[in-house]
Coordinates of C-alpha atoms in Angstrom, one line a residue:
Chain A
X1 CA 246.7 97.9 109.3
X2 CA 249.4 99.3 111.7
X3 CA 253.0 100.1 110.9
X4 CA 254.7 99.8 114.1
X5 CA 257.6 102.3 114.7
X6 CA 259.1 104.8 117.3
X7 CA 256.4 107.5 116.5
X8 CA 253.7 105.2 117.1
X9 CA 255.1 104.7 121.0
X10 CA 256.1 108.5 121.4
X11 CA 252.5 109.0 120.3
X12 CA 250.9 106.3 122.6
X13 CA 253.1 108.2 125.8
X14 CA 252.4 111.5 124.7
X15 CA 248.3 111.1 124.6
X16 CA 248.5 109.1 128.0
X17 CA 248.9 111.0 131.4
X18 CA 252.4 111.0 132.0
X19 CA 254.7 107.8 131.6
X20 CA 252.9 104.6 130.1
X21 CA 254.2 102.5 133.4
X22 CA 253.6 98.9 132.4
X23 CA 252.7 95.9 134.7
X24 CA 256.0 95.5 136.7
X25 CA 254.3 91.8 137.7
X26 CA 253.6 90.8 134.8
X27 CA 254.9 87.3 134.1
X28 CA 257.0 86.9 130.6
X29 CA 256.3 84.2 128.7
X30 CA 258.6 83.8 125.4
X31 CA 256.2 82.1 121.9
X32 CA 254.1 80.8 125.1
X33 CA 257.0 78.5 126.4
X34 CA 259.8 79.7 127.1
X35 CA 259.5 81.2 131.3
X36 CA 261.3 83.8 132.0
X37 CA 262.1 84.5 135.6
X38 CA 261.6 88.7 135.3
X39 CA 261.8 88.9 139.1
X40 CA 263.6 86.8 142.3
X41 CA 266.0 86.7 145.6
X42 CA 269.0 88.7 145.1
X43 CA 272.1 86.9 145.3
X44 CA 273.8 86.3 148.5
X45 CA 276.7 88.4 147.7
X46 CA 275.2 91.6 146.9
X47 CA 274.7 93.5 150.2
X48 CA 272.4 96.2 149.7
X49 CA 269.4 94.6 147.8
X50 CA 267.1 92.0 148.2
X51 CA 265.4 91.5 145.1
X52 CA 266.7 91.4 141.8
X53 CA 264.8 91.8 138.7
X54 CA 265.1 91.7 134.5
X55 CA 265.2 95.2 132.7
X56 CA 262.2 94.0 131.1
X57 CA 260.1 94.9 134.2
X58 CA 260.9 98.5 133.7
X59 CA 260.1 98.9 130.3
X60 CA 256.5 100.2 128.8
X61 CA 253.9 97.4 127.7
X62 CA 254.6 98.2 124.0
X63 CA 257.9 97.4 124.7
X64 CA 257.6 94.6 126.5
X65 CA 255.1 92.6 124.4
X66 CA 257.6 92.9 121.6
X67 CA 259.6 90.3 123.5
X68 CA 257.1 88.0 124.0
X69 CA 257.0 86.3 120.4
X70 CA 259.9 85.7 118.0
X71 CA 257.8 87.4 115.6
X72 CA 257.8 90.5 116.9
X73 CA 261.6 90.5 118.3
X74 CA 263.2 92.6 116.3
X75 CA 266.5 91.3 117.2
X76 CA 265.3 87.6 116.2
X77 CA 266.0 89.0 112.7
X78 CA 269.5 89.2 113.5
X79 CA 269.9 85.9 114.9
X80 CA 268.8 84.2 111.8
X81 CA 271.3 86.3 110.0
X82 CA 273.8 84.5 112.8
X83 CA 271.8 81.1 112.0
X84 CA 273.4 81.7 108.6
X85 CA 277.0 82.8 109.4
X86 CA 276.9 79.7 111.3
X87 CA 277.1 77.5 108.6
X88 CA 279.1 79.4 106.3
X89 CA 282.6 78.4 105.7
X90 CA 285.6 80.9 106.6
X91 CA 288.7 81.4 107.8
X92 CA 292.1 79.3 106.0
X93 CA 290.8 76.2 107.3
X94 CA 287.6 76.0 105.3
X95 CA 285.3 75.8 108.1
X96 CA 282.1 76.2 109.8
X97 CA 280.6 76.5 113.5
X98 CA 278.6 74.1 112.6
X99 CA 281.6 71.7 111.5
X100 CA 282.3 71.5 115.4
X101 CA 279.5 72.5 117.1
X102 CA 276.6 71.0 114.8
X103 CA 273.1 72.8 115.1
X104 CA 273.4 75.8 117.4
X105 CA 271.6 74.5 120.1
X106 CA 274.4 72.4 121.3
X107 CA 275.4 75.8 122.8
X108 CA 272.5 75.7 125.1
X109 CA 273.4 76.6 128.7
X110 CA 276.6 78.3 127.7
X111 CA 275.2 81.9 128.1
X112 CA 274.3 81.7 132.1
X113 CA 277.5 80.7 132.5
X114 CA 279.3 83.6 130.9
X115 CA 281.9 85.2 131.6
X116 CA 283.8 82.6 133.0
X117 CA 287.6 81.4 133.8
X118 CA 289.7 79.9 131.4
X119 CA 292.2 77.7 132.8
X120 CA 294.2 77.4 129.6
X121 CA 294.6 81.7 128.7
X122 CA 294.8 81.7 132.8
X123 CA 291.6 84.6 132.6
X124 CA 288.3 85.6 132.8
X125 CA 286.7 85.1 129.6
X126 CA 283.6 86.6 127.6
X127 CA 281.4 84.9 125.6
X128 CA 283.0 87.0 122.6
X129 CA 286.4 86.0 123.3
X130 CA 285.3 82.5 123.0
X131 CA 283.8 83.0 119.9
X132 CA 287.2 84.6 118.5
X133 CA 289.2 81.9 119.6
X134 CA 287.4 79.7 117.2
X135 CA 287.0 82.3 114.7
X136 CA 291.1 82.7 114.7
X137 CA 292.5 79.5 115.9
X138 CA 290.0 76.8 114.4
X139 CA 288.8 78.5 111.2
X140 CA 291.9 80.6 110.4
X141 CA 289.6 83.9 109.8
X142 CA 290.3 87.3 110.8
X143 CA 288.8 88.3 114.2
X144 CA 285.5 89.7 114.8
X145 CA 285.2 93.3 116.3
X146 CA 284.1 93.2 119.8
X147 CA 280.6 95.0 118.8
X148 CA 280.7 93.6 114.9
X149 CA 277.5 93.1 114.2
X150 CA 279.1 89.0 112.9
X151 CA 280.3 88.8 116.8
X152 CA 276.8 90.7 118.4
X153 CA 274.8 88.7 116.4
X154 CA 276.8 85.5 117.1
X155 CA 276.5 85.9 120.8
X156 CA 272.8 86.6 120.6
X157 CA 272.2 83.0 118.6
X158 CA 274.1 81.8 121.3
X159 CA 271.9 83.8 124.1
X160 CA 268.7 82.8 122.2
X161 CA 269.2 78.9 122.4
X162 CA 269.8 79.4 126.1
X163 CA 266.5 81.4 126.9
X164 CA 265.0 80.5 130.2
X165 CA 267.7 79.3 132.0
X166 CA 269.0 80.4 135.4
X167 CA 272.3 83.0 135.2
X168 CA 275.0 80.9 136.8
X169 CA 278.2 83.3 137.2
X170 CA 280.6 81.5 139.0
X171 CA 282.6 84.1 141.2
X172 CA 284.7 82.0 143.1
X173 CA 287.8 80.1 142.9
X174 CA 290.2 81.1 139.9
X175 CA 287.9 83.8 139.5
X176 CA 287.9 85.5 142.3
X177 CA 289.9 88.0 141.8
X178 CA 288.8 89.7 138.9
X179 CA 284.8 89.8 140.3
X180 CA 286.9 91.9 143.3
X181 CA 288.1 94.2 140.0
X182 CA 284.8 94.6 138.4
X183 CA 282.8 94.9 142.0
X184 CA 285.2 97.6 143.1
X185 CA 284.4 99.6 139.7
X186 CA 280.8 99.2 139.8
X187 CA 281.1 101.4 143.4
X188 CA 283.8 103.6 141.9
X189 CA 282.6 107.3 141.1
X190 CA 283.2 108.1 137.5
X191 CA 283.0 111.5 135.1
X192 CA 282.5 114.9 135.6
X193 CA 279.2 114.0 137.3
X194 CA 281.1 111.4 139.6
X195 CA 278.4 108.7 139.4
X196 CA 279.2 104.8 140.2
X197 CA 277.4 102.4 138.7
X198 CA 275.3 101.8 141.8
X199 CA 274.5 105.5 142.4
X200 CA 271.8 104.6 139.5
X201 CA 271.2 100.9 139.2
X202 CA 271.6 100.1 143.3
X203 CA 270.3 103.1 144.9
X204 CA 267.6 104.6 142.2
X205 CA 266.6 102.0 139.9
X206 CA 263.0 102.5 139.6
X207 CA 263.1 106.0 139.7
X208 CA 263.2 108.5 136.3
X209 CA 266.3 110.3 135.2
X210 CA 265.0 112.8 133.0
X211 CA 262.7 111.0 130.9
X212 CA 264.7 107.0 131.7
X213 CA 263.0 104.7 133.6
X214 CA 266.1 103.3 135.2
X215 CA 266.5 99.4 135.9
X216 CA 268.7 97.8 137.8
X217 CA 271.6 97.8 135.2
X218 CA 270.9 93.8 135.1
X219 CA 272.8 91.8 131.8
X220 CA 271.0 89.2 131.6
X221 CA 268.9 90.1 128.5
X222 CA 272.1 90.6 126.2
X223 CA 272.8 91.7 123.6
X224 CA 269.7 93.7 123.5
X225 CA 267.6 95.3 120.3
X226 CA 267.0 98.7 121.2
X227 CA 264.9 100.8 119.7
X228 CA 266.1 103.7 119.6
X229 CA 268.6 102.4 117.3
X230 CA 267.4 99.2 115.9
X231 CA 269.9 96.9 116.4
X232 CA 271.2 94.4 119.0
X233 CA 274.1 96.3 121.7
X234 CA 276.4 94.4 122.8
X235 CA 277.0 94.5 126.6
X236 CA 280.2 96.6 126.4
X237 CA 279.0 98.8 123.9
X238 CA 276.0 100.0 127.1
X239 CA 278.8 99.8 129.5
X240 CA 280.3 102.8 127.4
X241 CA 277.1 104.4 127.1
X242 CA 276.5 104.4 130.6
X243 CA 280.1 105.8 131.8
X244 CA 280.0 108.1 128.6
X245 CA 277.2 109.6 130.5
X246 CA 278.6 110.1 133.4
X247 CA 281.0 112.7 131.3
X248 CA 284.5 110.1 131.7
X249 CA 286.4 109.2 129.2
X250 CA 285.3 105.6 129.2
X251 CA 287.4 102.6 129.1
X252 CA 286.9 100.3 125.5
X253 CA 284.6 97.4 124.7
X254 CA 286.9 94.2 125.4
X255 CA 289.9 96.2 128.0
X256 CA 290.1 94.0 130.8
X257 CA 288.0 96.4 133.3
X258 CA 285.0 96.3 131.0
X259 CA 285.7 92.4 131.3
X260 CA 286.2 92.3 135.4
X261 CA 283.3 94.7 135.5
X262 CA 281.3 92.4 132.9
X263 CA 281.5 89.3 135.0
X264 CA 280.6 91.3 138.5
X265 CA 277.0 92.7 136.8
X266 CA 276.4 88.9 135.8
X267 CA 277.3 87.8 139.3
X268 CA 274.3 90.4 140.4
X269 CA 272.1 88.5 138.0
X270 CA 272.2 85.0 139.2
X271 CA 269.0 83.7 139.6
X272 CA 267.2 85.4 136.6
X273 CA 266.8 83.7 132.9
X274 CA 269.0 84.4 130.3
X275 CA 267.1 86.7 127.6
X276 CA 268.9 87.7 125.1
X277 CA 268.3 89.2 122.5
X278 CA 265.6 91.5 124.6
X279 CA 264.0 94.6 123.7
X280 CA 264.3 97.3 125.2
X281 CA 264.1 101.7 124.6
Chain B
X1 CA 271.3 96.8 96.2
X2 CA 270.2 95.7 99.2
X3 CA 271.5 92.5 100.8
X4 CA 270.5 90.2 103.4
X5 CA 266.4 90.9 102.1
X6 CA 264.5 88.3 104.1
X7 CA 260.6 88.1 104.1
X8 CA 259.1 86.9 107.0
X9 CA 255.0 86.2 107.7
X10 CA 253.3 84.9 110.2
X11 CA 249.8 83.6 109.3
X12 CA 247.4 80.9 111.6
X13 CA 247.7 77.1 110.2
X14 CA 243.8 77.1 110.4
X15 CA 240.9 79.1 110.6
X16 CA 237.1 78.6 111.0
X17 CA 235.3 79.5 107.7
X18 CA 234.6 83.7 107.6
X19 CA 237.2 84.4 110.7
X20 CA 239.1 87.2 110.6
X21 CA 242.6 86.5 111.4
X22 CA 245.6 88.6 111.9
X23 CA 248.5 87.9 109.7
X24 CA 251.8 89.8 110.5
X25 CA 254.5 90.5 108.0
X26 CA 258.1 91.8 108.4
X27 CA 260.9 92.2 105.5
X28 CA 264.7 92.6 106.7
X29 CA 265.6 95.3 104.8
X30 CA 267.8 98.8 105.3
X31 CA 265.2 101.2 104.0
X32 CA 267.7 103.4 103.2
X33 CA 265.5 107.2 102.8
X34 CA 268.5 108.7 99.9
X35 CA 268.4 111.3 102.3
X36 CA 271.5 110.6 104.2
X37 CA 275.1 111.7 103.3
X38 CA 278.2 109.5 103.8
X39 CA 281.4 110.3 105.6
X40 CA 282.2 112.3 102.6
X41 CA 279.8 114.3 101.9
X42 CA 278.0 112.0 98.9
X43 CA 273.9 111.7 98.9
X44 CA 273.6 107.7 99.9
X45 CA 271.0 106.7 97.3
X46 CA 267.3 106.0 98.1
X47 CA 266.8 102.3 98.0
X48 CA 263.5 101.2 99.8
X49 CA 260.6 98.8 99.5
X50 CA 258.0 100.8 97.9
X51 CA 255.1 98.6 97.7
X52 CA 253.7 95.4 99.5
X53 CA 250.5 93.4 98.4
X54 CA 248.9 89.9 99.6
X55 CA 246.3 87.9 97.9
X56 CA 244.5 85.3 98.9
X57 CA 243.6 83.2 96.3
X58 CA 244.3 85.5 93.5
X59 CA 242.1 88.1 95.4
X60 CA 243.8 91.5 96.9
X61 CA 243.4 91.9 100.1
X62 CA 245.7 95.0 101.1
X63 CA 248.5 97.1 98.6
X64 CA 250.1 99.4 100.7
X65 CA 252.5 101.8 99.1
X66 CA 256.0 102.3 101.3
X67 CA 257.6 105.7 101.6
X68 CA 261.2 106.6 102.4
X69 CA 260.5 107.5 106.0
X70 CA 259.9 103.9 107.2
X71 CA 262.3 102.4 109.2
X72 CA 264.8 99.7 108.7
X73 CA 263.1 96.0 108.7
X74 CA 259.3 97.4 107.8
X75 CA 256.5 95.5 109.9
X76 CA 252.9 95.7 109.0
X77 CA 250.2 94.2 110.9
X78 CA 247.1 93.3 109.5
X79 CA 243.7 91.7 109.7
X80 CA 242.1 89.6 106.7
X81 CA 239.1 87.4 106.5
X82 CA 239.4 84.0 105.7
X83 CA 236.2 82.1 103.4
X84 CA 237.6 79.4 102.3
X85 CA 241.1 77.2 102.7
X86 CA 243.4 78.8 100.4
X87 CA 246.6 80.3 100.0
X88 CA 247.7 84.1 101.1
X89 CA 250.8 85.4 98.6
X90 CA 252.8 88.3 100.3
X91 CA 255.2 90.2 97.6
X92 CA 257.7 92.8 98.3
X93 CA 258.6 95.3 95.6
X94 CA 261.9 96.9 95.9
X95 CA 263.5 100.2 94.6
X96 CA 266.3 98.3 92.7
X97 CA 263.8 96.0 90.9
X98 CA 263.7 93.0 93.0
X99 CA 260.6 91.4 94.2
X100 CA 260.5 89.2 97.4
X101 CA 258.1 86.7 97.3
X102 CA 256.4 84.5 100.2
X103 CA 253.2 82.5 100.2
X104 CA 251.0 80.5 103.3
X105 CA 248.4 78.1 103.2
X106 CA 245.6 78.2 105.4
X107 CA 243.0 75.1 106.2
X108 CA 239.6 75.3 107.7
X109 CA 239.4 73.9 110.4

């Protein structure tokens, strides 16, 4: 019998010789089906890399087999709980996602696209702002906190049914100029310790930081379970982590830099397979 | 009382007669230790599964006693030895009385 849990992994790292570094090559392959592209040609926009590759790469084999089979994705726990909310009535109007949309995979493909311009509010939208309209305008209900865990698990339902498909930002045309927005904060220095975006995720991914194996910073794999606080983050919610670290007083989950910035780390992921909800540490 | 309590099992379809088979279990469920404090100050009470048992075919194969320092959404992991075709019964018992119940057949085959 094994009880998985933290201790057992802090265990397994502290017995090997130094960091458990897992197979970075090693191909993913979701309930034996589902490929995953973990690794591939960075896009042609992004100037100073030339290969992109999933967070999942970068994480320890423990970690990484959890993400190989429904059963053992922690975060697949959540989606069901989303499953659910999906056909549950709310709101003044009486209704459910499903009353629309029918079974969730009709959402497939919507993910890779996300965040994307919406001609009729005239911006950039998220996936959760899309979810709110409905949740406001079609059901009548209250809306959802940007990192509820209704709205993160909602979005991961709607990530899971879209597993294995290409990211496919669009980062032209109308919107243009917010991918200019969210590209010029990812190079902006932030915090007390004056760190960009890319001063860990372009220029030292791979390398530790302390104790963090630090990826490229892809999204890809949102909302992700992580362990070390057992439930699924919301992409915002790691942007503030991230810029929280960097001692700055950060800007909030749903502002319209997090937004512009949202759709510019997206942009950097085109060509990998949507993942959510991943695990990660 | 704790809500959204969802049993989960994964167990094989088949099995050759005397394989040993690994059946994985999981229960959504907040574990919470009743040693945590709220925002104002009051002990949040203990409310945990304490024990989980499966059966196959009215025999025990594992009863494992739970204690308040496993985490949210317990896992367990475990192998079993499979005779005959039959039926493995999983059952949760919780802190506030409630027992969670789940069942899976298994052929030979």
């Amino acid at each position: 019998m094994k009880l998985k849990s933290l201790t057992s992994a802090v265990a397994l790292l502290a017995l090997g010789a130094g960091m458990a570094v897992a197979d970075e090559n090693a191909p993913l392959v979701i309930n034996g089906e589902i490929e995953i592209v973990t690794r591939t040609k960075a896009p042609e926009h992004m100037e100073n890399m030339s290969e992109i590759r999933s967070g999942w790469t970068f994480r320890s084999e423990e970690t990484q087999k959890l993400q190989m089979d429904d059963f053992d994705n922690p975060g697949m726990i959540f989606v069901d709980q989303a499953r659910e909310a999906w056909e549950t009535a709310m709101g003044t109007e009486g209704k459910a996602c499903a009353d629309c949309h029918n079974e969730p995979e009709s959402m497939a493909g919507v993910r890779a696209k996300m965040p994307k311009w919406n001609e009729a509010a005239g911006e950039v939208w998220t996936m959760e702002m899309f979810i709110n309209s409905c949740v406001t305008n079609r059901m009548g209900a209250e809306k959802w906190g940007w990192n509820s865990s209704e709205m993160v698990n909602m979005t991961a339902l709607i990530s899971s049914v879209s597993r294995g498909m290409p990211m496919d930002v669009a980062i032209d045309g109308p919107a243009a100029e917010t991918w200019e927005k969210g590209k010029e904060i990812y190079y902006t220095r932030y915090g007390q310790l004056e760190l960009s975006c890319a001063n860990c995720h372009e220029d030292n991914y791979d390398n530790l930081i302390r104790a963090d194996h630090l990826s490229q910073g892809q999204i890809n794999a949102f909302p992700a379970y992580r362990l070390k606080n057992a439930k699924l983050n919301s992409i915002h919610n790691r942007f503030k982590g991230c810029i929280r670290d960097t001692r700055a007083e950060t800007f909030k989950e749903g502002s319209p830099e997090f937004i512009a910035l949202e759709l510019y780390v997206a942009s950097r992921g085109n060509g990998l397979s949507v993942e959510g909800p991943s695990v990660r540490n | 009382m704790a809500s959204d309590v969802k049993p989960r099992v994964k167990v094989p379809k088949t099995a050759a007669a005397g394989e040993t088979i690994t059946i994985k279990t999981l229960i959504s469920h907040p574990m919470e230790s009743g040693q945590r404090k709220d925002g104002s100050g009051n002990v949040i009470p203990r409310s945990i599964i304490n024990r989980f048992t499966c059966d196959f075919n009215g025999q025990n194969v594992v009863d494992v006693t739970l204690e308040p320092a496993i985490s949210t959404n317990p896992y367990i992991e475990f192998d079993a030895k499979v005779p005959e075709a039959g039926e493995f019964k999983f059952t949760w018992y919780d802190d506030d009385g409630s027992v969670y119940e789940d069942s899976k057949p298994i052929a030979i085959g």
